[in-house]
Amino acid sequence: MSTMTTASNITAPTQFLEVGGTTYAYRRFGQGPGRPLLCLQHFTGTLDNWDPAVTDALALGREVILFDNAGVGRSSGNVPNTVSGMAQHALAFLDALNLSGCDVLGYSLGGMVALQMAQDRPAIFRRLILVGTAPRGGEDIMHLEKPSLARYLGDPRLQGYEVLQKIFFAPTESSQAAGAAFIGRLVQRKEDRDKPSGPEVAAAQVAAFRDWERYTGERFAELKGIRIPTLVVNGVHDEMIPVGNSLWLVENLPNAVLLVYPDSGHGSLFQHHESFTRHATAFLASDSPYAPY
Amino acid sequence: MSTMTTASNITAPTQFLEVGGTTYAYRRFGQGPGRPLLCLQHFTGTLDNWDPAVTDALALGREVILFDNAGVGRSSGNVPNTVSGMAQHALAFLDALNLSGCDVLGYSLGGMVALQMAQDRPAIFRRLILVGTAPRGGEDIMHLEKPSLARYLGDPRLQGYEVLQKIFFAPTESSQAAGAAFIGRLVQRKEDRDKPSGPEVAAAQVAAFRDWERYTGERFAELKGIRIPTLVVNGVHDEMIPVGNSLWLVENLPNAVLLVYPDSGHGSLFQHHESFTRHATAFLASDSPYAPY
């Protein structure tokens, strides 16, 4: 079963689980009265992109399970080019862990995967936290070619995490400072790191975003059946997946609260990590069948 | 100074304060370490429209001050036909109370008055809570003639508070049940009640809404200068002042968090009173210069 030699994403050992021919890399740490929290990651992100300020605070009250989907980090296999394909991998991983019940934190692409999992297997999660994400049929999802993003992604002076600081945070001095602090926390982990995602990971995930923007039939109809208590979180100046998508989520999910943070972009949960983990903890701790916490 | 014989809007005595020829009716109750909280009321609402489930919970940690603007309830004078005129009355009242500092809960029309006060007198409030309201230049503000509202307002079978239950709450069974409970709490106060607002109050306030929808120059520009930590709250199915207006508020106020409640309309703070007062209390208790709490 799980090893919890440490309760920080700075030091937690990476573990591996083989299911049906695919080996999944994951980390599992923390303890407490809460249900385990599965964390599903953003575009090209690996286990090393989870901010310890977020994961470690949440791990004070429950097990936190960070997961590399197929083809990402040190997980084997190919990156699916649909969200549905990613959801199948995540379900297979969860089944193999044999948990009796869990909650989920789905961030960006991970939020879409979480929604798909909840649709495919309605009883899989007790509570859902969706940050900086979009419903199927959402708009302006990860269009990296648009000028507000391309100017950083195409800037040869920006290397590695410097790009993340620009595109995950708002252009204000305060948000950029929070971005620098975030990067500083990510590089605290020195050993047993994932390999960064290459262009083939990005290409498949972008294909999944393009597919996710398409819908057939009544727009957002599938959300109306997801009655799990849900907390939706977004930065108000998110250029990667704009906040209007979060509004669509709560307009159509019947049991979802929306929390929007100021002065922040796609990485609002990292910028406002003290507030976010306080809200997430209160939300996860609630036993009410209703989302308001 | 204040009398606090009781800390409930069910029993707190109505007080009167004369300033410059206008007599203002108000109630003031509660105590604790927090700054006094001025509560500014919705369209046609009087002191008796404040839900004790909200006011009394907030009064556990601070003085709560409920206020009838000019021409409303037992306050003398004429109802101004602009938000700006209402803000002048509220400022005169606050000045006469001679508080050293206060916070504000502005609900619906009251939120517009609070915004105008913060614009006219930037140091007047330490923290701002805006529920079910809109910025100047907002859209679809209190159009009582639209079918989703007119069908209840024009229904002769609905009397008094029954109309409120229909238009402040969503049409679901759960929201209507919350509406019935809200009405049940409002009628607990038996003595010393305000007179209900008549058509002349409604007409002047509707004129103020029509004026508030108009703007000149850059839309929402005046919000960018209001740096007070602000909590914006809305029900996701608010037909009276739709949630898009709250999104505009947090997109343009530089220091504002948005909280949107599910399964609720204009009266989200009453429907979800336990959650709302918990969030409001945490927000008001924060000493941070930043809105996230």
PDB file of C-alpha atoms in Angstrom, chain A residues 174 236-237 243-244 247 250-263 272 274-276 278-279 290-293, chain B residues 174 236-237 243-244 247 250-263 272 274-276 278-279 290-293:
ATOM      1  CA  SER A 174       2.188  41.520  -7.578  1.00  0.00           C
ATOM      2  CA  VAL A 236     -10.071  36.556 -13.179  1.00  0.00           C
ATOM      3  CA  HIS A 237      -7.400  37.369 -15.776  1.00  0.00           C
ATOM      4  CA  VAL A 243     -13.074  32.743 -16.637  1.00  0.00           C
ATOM      5  CA  GLY A 244     -16.213  32.681 -18.788  1.00  0.00           C
ATOM      6  CA  LEU A 247     -19.101  30.622 -15.285  1.00  0.00           C
ATOM      7  CA  VAL A 250     -21.493  26.715 -12.517  1.00  0.00           C
ATOM      8  CA  GLU A 251     -24.408  27.789 -14.688  1.00  0.00           C
ATOM      9  CA  ASN A 252     -24.849  24.193 -15.816  1.00  0.00           C
ATOM     10  CA  LEU A 253     -23.518  21.982 -13.029  1.00  0.00           C
ATOM     11  CA  PRO A 254     -26.467  21.885 -10.607  1.00  0.00           C
ATOM     12  CA  ASN A 255     -24.370  21.790  -7.437  1.00  0.00           C
ATOM     13  CA  ALA A 256     -21.280  23.963  -7.926  1.00  0.00           C
ATOM     14  CA  VAL A 257     -19.867  27.023  -6.171  1.00  0.00           C
ATOM     15  CA  LEU A 258     -17.618  29.425  -8.087  1.00  0.00           C
ATOM     16  CA  LEU A 259     -14.689  31.242  -6.495  1.00  0.00           C
ATOM     17  CA  VAL A 260     -12.836  33.782  -8.655  1.00  0.00           C
ATOM     18  CA  TYR A 261      -9.566  35.323  -7.515  1.00  0.00           C
ATOM     19  CA  PRO A 262      -8.374  38.836  -8.366  1.00  0.00           C
ATOM     20  CA  ASP A 263      -5.056  39.906  -9.878  1.00  0.00           C
ATOM     21  CA  HIS A 272      -3.336  32.599  -3.716  1.00  0.00           C
ATOM     22  CA  GLU A 274      -3.035  30.182   1.382  1.00  0.00           C
ATOM     23  CA  SER A 275      -6.574  31.210   0.541  1.00  0.00           C
ATOM     24  CA  PHE A 276      -7.060  28.400  -1.969  1.00  0.00           C
ATOM     25  CA  ARG A 278      -8.117  27.116   3.172  1.00  0.00           C
ATOM     26  CA  HIS A 279     -11.175  27.123   0.903  1.00  0.00           C
ATOM     27  CA  TYR A 290     -24.734  20.702  -1.189  1.00  0.00           C
ATOM     28  CA  ALA A 291     -21.668  22.439  -2.565  1.00  0.00           C
ATOM     29  CA  PRO A 292     -21.843  25.683  -0.490  1.00  0.00           C
ATOM     30  CA  TYR A 293     -19.344  25.282   2.320  1.00  0.00           C
TER      31      TYR A 293
ATOM     32  CA  SER B 174     -35.012  23.334  -2.962  1.00  0.00           C
ATOM     33  CA  VAL B 236     -26.062  31.790 -10.378  1.00  0.00           C
ATOM     34  CA  HIS B 237     -29.695  31.979 -11.523  1.00  0.00           C
ATOM     35  CA  VAL B 243     -24.495  37.095 -12.558  1.00  0.00           C
ATOM     36  CA  GLY B 244     -22.673  38.562 -15.568  1.00  0.00           C
ATOM     37  CA  LEU B 247     -18.298  39.059 -13.241  1.00  0.00           C
ATOM     38  CA  VAL B 250     -14.466  41.451 -10.363  1.00  0.00           C
ATOM     39  CA  GLU B 251     -12.990  41.887 -13.820  1.00  0.00           C
ATOM     40  CA  ASN B 252     -12.677  45.615 -13.180  1.00  0.00           C
ATOM     41  CA  LEU B 253     -12.340  46.068  -9.419  1.00  0.00           C
ATOM     42  CA  PRO B 254      -8.633  45.360  -8.867  1.00  0.00           C
ATOM     43  CA  ASN B 255      -9.053  43.691  -5.475  1.00  0.00           C
ATOM     44  CA  ALA B 256     -12.266  41.659  -5.488  1.00  0.00           C
ATOM     45  CA  VAL B 257     -13.092  37.978  -4.972  1.00  0.00           C
ATOM     46  CA  LEU B 258     -16.239  36.512  -6.547  1.00  0.00           C
ATOM     47  CA  LEU B 259     -18.330  33.829  -4.877  1.00  0.00           C
ATOM     48  CA  VAL B 260     -21.253  32.403  -6.876  1.00  0.00           C
ATOM     49  CA  TYR B 261     -23.832  30.119  -5.268  1.00  0.00           C
ATOM     50  CA  PRO B 262     -25.692  27.315  -7.043  1.00  0.00           C
ATOM     51  CA  ASP B 263     -29.446  26.701  -7.212  1.00  0.00           C
ATOM     52  CA  HIS B 272     -27.301  29.974   1.695  1.00  0.00           C
ATOM     53  CA  GLU B 274     -24.984  29.638   6.841  1.00  0.00           C
ATOM     54  CA  SER B 275     -22.353  29.562   4.126  1.00  0.00           C
ATOM     55  CA  PHE B 276     -22.720  33.264   3.323  1.00  0.00           C
ATOM     56  CA  ARG B 278     -19.321  32.079   7.358  1.00  0.00           C
ATOM     57  CA  HIS B 279     -17.622  33.508   4.263  1.00  0.00           C
ATOM     58  CA  TYR B 290      -5.791  41.749  -0.368  1.00  0.00           C
ATOM     59  CA  ALA B 291      -9.327  40.513  -0.863  1.00  0.00           C
ATOM     60  CA  PRO B 292      -8.645  36.720  -0.903  1.00  0.00           C
ATOM     61  CA  TYR B 293      -9.536  35.433   2.550  1.00  0.00           C
TER      62      TYR B 293
END
